Structure formats: structure tokens, C-alpha cells
mmCIF file of C-alpha atoms and ligand atoms in Angstrom:
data_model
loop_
_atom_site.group_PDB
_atom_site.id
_atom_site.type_symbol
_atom_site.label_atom_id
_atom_site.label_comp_id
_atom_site.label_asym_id
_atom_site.label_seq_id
_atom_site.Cartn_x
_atom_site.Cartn_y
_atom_site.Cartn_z
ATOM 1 C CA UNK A 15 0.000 0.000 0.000
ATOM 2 C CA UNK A 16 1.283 3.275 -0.965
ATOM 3 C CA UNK A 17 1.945 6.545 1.257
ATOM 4 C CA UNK A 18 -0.928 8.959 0.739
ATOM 5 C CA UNK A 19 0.172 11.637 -2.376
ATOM 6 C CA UNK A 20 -1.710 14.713 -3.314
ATOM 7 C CA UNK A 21 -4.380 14.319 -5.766
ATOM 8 C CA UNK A 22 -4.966 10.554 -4.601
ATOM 9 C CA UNK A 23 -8.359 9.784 -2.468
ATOM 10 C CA UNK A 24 -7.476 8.986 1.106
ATOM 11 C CA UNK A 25 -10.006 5.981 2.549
ATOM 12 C CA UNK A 26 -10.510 6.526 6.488
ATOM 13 C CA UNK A 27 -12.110 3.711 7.664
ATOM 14 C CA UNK A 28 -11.176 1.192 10.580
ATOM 15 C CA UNK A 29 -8.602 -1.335 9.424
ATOM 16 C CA UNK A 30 -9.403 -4.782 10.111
ATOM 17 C CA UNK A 31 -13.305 -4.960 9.059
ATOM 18 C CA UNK A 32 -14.965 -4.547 5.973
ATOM 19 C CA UNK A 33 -17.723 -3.186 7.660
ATOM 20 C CA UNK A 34 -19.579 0.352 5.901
ATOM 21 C CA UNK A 35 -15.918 0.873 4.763
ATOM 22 C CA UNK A 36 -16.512 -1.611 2.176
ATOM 23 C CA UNK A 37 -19.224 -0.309 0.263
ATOM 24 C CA UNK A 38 -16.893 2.213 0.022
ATOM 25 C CA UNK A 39 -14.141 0.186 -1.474
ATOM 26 C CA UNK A 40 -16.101 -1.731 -4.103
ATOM 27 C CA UNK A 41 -16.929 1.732 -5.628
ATOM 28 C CA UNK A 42 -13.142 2.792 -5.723
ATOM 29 C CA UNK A 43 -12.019 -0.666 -6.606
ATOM 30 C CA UNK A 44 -14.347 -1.188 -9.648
ATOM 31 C CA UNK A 45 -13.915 2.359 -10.867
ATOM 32 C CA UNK A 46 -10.035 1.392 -10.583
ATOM 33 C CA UNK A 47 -9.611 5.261 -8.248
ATOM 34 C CA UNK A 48 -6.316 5.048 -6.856
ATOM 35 C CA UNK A 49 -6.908 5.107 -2.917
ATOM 36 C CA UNK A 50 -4.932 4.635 0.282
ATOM 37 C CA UNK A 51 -6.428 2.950 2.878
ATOM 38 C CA UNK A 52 -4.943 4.741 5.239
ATOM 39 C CA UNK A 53 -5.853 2.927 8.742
ATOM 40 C CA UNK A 54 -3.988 0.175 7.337
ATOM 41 C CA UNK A 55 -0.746 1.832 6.383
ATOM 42 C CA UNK A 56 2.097 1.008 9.321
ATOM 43 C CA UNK A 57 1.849 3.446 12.675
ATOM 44 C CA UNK A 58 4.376 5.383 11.552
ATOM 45 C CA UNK A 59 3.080 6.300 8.563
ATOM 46 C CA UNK A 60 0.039 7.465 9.729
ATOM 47 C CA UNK A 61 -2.248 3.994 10.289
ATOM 48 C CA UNK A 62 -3.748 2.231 13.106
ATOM 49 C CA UNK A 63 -6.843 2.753 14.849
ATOM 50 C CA UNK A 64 -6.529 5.483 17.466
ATOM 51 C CA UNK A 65 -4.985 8.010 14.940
ATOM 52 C CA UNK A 66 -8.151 7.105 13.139
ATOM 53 C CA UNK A 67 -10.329 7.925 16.293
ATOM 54 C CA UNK A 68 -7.882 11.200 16.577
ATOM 55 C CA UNK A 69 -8.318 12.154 12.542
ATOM 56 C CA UNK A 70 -12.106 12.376 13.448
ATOM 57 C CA UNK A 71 -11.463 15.673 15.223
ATOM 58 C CA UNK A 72 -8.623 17.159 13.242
ATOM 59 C CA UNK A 73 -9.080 16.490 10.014
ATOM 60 C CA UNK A 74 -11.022 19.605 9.020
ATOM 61 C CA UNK A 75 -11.409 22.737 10.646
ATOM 62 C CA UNK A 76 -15.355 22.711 9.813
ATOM 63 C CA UNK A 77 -16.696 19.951 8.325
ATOM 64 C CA UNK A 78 -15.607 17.048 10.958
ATOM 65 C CA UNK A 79 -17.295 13.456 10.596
ATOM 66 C CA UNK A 80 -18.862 11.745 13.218
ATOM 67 C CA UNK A 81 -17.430 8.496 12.751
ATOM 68 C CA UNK A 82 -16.053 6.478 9.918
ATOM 69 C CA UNK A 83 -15.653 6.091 6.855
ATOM 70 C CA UNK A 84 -14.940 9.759 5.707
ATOM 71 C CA UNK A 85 -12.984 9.871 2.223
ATOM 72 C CA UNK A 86 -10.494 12.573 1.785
ATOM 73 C CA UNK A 87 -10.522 14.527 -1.715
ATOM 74 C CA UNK A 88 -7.891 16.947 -1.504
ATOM 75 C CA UNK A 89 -9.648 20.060 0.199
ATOM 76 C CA UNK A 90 -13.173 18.033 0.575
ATOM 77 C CA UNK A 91 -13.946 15.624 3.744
ATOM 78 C CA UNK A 92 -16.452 13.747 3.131
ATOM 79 C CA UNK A 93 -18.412 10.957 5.964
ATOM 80 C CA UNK A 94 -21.954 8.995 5.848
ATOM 81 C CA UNK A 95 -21.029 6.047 3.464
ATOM 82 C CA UNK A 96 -24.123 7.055 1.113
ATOM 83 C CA UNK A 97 -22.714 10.245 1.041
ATOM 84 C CA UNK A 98 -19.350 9.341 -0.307
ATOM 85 C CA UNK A 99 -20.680 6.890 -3.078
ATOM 86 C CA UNK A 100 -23.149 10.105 -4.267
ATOM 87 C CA UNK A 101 -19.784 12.102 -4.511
ATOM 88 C CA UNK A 102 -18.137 9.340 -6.432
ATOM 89 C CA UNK A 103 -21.003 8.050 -7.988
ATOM 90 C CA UNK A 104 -21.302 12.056 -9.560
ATOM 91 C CA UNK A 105 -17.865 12.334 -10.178
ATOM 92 C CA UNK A 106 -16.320 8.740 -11.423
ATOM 93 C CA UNK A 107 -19.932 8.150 -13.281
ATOM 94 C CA UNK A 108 -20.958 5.311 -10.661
ATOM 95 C CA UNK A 109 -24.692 6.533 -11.215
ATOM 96 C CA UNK A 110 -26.349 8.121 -13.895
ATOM 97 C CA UNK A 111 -26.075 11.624 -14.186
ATOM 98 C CA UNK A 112 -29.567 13.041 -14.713
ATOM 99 C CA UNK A 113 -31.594 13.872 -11.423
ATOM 100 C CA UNK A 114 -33.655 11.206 -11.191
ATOM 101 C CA UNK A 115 -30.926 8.699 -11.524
ATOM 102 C CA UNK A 116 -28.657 9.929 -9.161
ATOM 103 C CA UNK A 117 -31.460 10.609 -6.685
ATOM 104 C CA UNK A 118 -32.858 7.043 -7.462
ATOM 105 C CA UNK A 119 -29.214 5.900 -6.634
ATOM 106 C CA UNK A 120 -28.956 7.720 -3.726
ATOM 107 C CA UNK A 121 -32.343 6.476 -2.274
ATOM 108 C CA UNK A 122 -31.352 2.972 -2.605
ATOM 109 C CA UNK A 123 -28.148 3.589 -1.514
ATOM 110 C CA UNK A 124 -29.852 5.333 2.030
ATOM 111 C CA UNK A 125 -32.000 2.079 2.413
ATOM 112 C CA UNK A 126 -28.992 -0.300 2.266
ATOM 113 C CA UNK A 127 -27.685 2.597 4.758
ATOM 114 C CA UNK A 128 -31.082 1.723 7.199
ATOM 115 C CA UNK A 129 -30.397 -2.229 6.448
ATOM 116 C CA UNK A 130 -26.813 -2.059 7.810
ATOM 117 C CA UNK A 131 -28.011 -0.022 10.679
ATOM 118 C CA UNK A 132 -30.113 -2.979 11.906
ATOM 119 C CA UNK A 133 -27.852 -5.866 11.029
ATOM 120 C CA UNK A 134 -25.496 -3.967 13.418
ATOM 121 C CA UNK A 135 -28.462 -3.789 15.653
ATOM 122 C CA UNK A 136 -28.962 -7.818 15.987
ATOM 123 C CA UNK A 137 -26.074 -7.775 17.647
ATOM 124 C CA UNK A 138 -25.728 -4.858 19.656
ATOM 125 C CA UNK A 139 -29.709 -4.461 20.440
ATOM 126 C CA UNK A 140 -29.064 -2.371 23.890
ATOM 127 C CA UNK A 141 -25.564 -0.910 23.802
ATOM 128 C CA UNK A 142 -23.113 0.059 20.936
ATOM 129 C CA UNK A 143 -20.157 0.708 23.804
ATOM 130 C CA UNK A 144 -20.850 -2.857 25.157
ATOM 131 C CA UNK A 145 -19.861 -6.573 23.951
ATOM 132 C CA UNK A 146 -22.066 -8.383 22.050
ATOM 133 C CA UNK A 147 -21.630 -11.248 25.113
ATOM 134 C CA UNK A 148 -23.446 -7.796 27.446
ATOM 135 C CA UNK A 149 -25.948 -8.116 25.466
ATOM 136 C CA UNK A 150 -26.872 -11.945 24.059
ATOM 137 C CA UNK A 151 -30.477 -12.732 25.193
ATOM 138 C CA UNK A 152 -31.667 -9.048 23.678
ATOM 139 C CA UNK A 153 -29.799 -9.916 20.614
ATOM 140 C CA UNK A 154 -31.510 -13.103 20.393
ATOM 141 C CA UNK A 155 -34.913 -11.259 20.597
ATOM 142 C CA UNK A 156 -33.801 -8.930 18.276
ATOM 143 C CA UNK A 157 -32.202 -10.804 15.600
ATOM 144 C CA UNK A 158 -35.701 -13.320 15.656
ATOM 145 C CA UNK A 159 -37.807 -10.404 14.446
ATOM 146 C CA UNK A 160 -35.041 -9.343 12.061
ATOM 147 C CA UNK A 161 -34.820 -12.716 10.487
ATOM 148 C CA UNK A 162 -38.540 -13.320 10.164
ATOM 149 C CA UNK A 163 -39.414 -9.757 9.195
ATOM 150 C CA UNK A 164 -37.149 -7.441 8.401
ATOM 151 C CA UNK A 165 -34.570 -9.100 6.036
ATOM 152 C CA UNK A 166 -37.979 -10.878 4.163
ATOM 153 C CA UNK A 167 -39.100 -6.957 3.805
ATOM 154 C CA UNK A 168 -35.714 -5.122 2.575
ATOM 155 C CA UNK A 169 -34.686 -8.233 0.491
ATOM 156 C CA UNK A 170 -38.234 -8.220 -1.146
ATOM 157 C CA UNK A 171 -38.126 -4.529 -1.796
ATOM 158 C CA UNK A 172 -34.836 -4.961 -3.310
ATOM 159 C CA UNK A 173 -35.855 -7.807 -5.525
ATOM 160 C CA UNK A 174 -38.937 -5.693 -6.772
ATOM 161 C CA UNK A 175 -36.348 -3.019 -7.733
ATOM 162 C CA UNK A 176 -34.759 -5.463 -9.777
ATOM 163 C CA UNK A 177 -37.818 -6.613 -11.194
ATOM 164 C CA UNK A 178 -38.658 -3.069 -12.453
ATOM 165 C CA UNK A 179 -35.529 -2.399 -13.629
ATOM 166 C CA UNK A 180 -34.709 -1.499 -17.357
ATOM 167 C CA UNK A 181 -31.716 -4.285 -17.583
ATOM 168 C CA UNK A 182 -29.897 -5.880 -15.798
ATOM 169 C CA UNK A 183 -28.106 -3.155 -13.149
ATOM 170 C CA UNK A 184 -30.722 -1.044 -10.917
ATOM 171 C CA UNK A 185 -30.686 1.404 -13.517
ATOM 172 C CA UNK A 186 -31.022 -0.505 -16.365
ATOM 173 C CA UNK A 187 -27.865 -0.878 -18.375
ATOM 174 C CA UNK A 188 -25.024 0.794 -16.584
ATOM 175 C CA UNK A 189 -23.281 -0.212 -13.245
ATOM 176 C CA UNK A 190 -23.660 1.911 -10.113
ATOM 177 C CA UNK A 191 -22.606 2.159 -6.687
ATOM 178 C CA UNK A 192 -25.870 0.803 -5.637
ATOM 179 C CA UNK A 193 -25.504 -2.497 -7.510
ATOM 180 C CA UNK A 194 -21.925 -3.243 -5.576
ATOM 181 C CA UNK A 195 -23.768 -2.383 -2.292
ATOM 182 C CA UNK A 196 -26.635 -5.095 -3.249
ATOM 183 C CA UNK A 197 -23.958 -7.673 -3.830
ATOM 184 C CA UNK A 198 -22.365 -6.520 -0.270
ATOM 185 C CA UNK A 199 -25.821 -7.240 1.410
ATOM 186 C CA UNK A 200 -25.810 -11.026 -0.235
ATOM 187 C CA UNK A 201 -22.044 -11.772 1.391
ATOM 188 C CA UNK A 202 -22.304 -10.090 4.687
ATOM 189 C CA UNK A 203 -25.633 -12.063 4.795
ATOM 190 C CA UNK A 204 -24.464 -14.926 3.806
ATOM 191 C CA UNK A 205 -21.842 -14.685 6.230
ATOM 192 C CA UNK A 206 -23.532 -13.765 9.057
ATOM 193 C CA UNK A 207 -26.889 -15.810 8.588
ATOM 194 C CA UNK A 208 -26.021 -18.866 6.342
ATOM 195 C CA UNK A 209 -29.019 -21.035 7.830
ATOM 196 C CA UNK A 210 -31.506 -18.533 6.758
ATOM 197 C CA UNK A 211 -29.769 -17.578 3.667
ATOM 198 C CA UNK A 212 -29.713 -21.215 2.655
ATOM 199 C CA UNK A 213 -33.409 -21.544 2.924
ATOM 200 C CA UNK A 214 -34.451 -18.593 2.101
ATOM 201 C CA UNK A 215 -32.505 -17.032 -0.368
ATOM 202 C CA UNK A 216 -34.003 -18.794 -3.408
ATOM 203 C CA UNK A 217 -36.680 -16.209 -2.804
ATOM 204 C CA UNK A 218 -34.485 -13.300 -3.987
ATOM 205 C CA UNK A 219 -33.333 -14.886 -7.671
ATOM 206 C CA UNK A 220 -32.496 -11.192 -9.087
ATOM 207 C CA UNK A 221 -30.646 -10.326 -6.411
ATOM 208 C CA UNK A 222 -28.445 -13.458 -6.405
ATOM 209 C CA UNK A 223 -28.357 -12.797 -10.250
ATOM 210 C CA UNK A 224 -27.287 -9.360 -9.262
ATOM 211 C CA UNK A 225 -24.583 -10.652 -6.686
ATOM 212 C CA UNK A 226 -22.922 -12.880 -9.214
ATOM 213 C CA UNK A 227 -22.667 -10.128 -11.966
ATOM 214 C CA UNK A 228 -21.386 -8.310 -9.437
ATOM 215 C CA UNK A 229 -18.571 -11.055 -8.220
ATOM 216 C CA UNK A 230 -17.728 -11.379 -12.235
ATOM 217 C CA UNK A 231 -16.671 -7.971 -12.982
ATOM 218 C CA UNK A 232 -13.134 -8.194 -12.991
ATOM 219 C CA UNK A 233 -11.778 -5.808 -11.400
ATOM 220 C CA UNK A 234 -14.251 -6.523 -8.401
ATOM 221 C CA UNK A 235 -13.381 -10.354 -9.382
ATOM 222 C CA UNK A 236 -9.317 -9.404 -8.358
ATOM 223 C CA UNK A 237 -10.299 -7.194 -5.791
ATOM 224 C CA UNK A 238 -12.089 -9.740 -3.639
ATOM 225 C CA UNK A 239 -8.666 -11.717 -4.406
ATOM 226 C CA UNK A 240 -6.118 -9.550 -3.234
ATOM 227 C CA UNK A 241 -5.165 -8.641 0.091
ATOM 228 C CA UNK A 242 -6.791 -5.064 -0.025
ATOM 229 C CA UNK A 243 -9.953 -7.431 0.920
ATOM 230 C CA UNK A 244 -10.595 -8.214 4.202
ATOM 231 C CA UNK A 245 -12.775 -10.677 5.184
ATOM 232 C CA UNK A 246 -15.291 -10.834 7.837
ATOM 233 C CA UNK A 247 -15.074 -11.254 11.255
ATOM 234 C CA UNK A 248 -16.289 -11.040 14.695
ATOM 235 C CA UNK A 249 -15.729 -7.132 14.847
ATOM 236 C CA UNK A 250 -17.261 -5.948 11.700
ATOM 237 C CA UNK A 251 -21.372 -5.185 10.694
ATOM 238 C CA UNK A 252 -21.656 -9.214 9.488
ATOM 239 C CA UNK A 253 -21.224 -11.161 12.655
ATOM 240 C CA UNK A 254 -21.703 -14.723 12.132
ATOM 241 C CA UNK A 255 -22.557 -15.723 15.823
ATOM 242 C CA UNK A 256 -24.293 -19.372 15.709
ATOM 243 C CA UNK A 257 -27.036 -18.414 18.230
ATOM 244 C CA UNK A 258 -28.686 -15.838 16.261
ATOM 245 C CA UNK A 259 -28.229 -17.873 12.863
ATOM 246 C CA UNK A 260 -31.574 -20.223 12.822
ATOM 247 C CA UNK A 261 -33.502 -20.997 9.248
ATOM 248 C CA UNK A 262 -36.700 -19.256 10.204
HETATM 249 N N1 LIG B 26 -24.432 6.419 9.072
HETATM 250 C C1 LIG B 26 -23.003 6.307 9.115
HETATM 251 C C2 LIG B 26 -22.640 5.411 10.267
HETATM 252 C C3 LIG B 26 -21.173 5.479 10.604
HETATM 253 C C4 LIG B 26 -20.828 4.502 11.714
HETATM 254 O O1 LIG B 26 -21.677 4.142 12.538
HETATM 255 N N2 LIG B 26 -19.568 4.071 11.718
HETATM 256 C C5 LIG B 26 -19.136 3.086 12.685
HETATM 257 C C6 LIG B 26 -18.201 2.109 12.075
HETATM 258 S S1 LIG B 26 -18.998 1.152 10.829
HETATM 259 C C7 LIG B 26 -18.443 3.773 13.833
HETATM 260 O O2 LIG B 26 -17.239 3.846 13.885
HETATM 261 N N3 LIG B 26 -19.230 4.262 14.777
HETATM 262 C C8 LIG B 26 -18.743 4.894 15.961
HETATM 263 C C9 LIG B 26 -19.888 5.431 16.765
HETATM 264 O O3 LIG B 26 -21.036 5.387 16.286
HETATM 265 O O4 LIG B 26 -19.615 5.882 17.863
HETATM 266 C C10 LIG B 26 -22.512 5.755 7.766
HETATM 267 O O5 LIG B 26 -23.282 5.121 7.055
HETATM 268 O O6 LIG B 26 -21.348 5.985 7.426
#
């Protein structure tokens, strides 16, 4: 990994999870934008996670984030994952450019945003600041409802999105952010619920369709190769914790 030069997007983003930093990533890695992951460089150069937690506050005189990811453009600091894939999305054409497409993009992108917020949420039902273990017989609760409601709802809304579409991407014919953040849902659910998923994903055929165009692209293909990938784990959004993975 390269030391961060002018003119090349700087990636803040905790270094060991794919977590929301990855949505990010899939938009910078199929659009081949030269990034530095920057968590991940050595100490000394800058990585780690508390001079992440202490970039948070000093990064920008104004326009601070309130937690990660935030992408650095030169002057520009930008946080709220949807809000960095609208700003590449406009400027590396990773949505379509008229109004309604972009705002389309951006609406889907906002309700993978709410989906994320309550797979972290199945989890950590009571407490973000405490361990999941603080916390197991809530998540339990929790994570029922979410299996037998809530991922049924967003993963039927998303397939209906498909349906409607013009072609084979969300909008029709050309790639967007949006369509790498569908094929992020599929994995991290996959990972984190693969008892449900395996009985229940058959419901979703365009979205699976989706993921695998997805996974083919190749440069998202040697992405999810290389070691710029991390897999999940224990600390990220996707948990896979046995007792809250059940079929129904
Ligand atoms: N809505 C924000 C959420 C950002 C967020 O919650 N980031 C997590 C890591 S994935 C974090 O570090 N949170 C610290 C906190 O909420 O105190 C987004 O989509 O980027």
C-alpha cells in the first residue's frame, strides 16, 4: 500500500473490518480510483486505529465526521457512506447523471444505509459501547424479528427493484454504486446468517443474479482476491454468531 500523495483519495475507515468501509471500497475498486487505505498503512506512517479515532477531530477545521468512513478529496472531507458513493457516484460516473438517476441511486443507496443499521443492531440491540456477550439474550430477541421480518421486507423490496428495472443493473444498463452495495448485502448475509440464507434465499433470484454479476466484474473479481480485501469477522457489521443464525 502506498503513502498517501496529493491528488490521490485517502479511505478513512477502521482497518481490520470490511464493515460500511466496504461499500466504500467496491466503488473505488471497480472504478479502478487510486486510494490509500490509510488505517492500514504502518503506525508510523500514519495507520492504526486510534490516529483514526484522533483524525475524526482534526481532520477539518469545519466539516468534521462523526465516525467512519470519511474519504479525503484533496480540500473536501467527506463521511456517511451514502454520502461518499453520491460524490463518487457524480464524479467517477458510478450513477447516472440526470436527477432522477442519481437521486434514485442515492435512495437505494440510504436504504442499504437503514439495512446495515439494523444488522449492526442484531447484535448490539441495547448498547453500541458494550460486547455483544453484554448483550446476548436481547440480541436473540432482536435478531428473531429481524430474520422473520425485516430481512424478508428489505430483500423483497430490493428484488422488486430489480424486477422493475430497465436491464440488468438497478438502472437498467449501466453499473452503479448501488448495484456493488446489493452484492455486499448477499455476502455479509451470507456470512452472518447462512441457515436462513440457505433456505431462504431462493426467494431473492435477481438479487443473487445481481450478486454474481457483481462477483464477475473483474476488477471486483481481483479485488475480492487480493489482500486489499478483508474478510469478515467477529468485529465488523456481518457477525456470524451461531445463536442468532436459525432458518426461520
Ligand atoms: N451512518 C453512518 C454510520 C457510521 C458509523 O456508525 N460508523 C461506525 C463504524 S462502521 C463507527 O465507527 N461508529 C462509531 C460510533 O457510532 O460511535 C454511515 O453510514 O457511514
Amino acid at each position: 500500500m502506498a503513502v498517501p500523495s496529493a491528488g490521490r483519495y485517502e479511505l478513512h475507515y477502521w482497518p481490520t473490518i470490511p464493515g460500511r468501509g466496504e461499500f466504500v471500497r467496491l466503488a473505488l475498486e471497480y472504478a479502478a480510483i487510486p486510494y490509500v487505505d490509510v488505517a492500514r498503512l504502518p503506525e508510523d506512517e500514519g495507520g492504526g486505529e486510534e490516529a483514526l479515532y484522533a483524525s475524526l477531530d482534526r481532520v477539518h477545521p469545519r466539516t468534521i465526521p462523526f465516525a467512519p468512513p470519511y474519504l479525503k478529496a484533496g480540500e473536501l472531507v467527506i463521511a456517511q457512506t451514502a454520502n461518499i458513493l453520491l460524490f463518487l457516484g457524480k464524479r467517477h460516473a458510478l450513477a447516472p447523471d440526470d436527477e432522477a438517476g442519481w437521486l434514485w441511486t442515492h435512495q437505494l443507496q440510504l436504504t442499504v444505509t437503514d439495512f446495515v443499521a439494523e444488522v449492526h443492531d442484531t447484535h448490539h440491540p441495547i448498547s453500541v459501547g458494550e460486547y455483544y456477550e453484554d448483550q446476548k439474550a436481547e440480541a436473540a430477541k432482536r435478531t428473531a424479528a429481524f430474520r422473520k421480518s425485516r430481512i424478508p421486507k428489505f430483500l423483497g423490496y430490493f428484488e422488486k427493484v430489480l424486477e422493475r428495472a430497465a436491464g440488468d443493473w438497478v438502472n437498467g444498463k449501466q453499473v452503479s454504486y448501488a448495484d456493488l452495495s446489493l452484492f455486499q448485502v448477499v455476502q455479509g448475509l451470507r456470512y452472518a446468517f447462512p441457515r436462513w440464507m440457505h433456505k431462504h434465499e431462493k426467494n431473492y433470484a435477481k438479487l443473487l443474479a445481481l450478486h454474481d454479476r457483481v462477483a464477475a466484474l473483474p476488477r471486483i473479481t481481483s479485488y475480492l482476491q487480493s489482500p486489499r480485501h478483508i474478510a469478515f469477522n467477529e468485529d465488523g457489521i456481518f457477525r456470524y454468531y451461531k445463536a442468532l443464525d436459525r432458518a426461520d
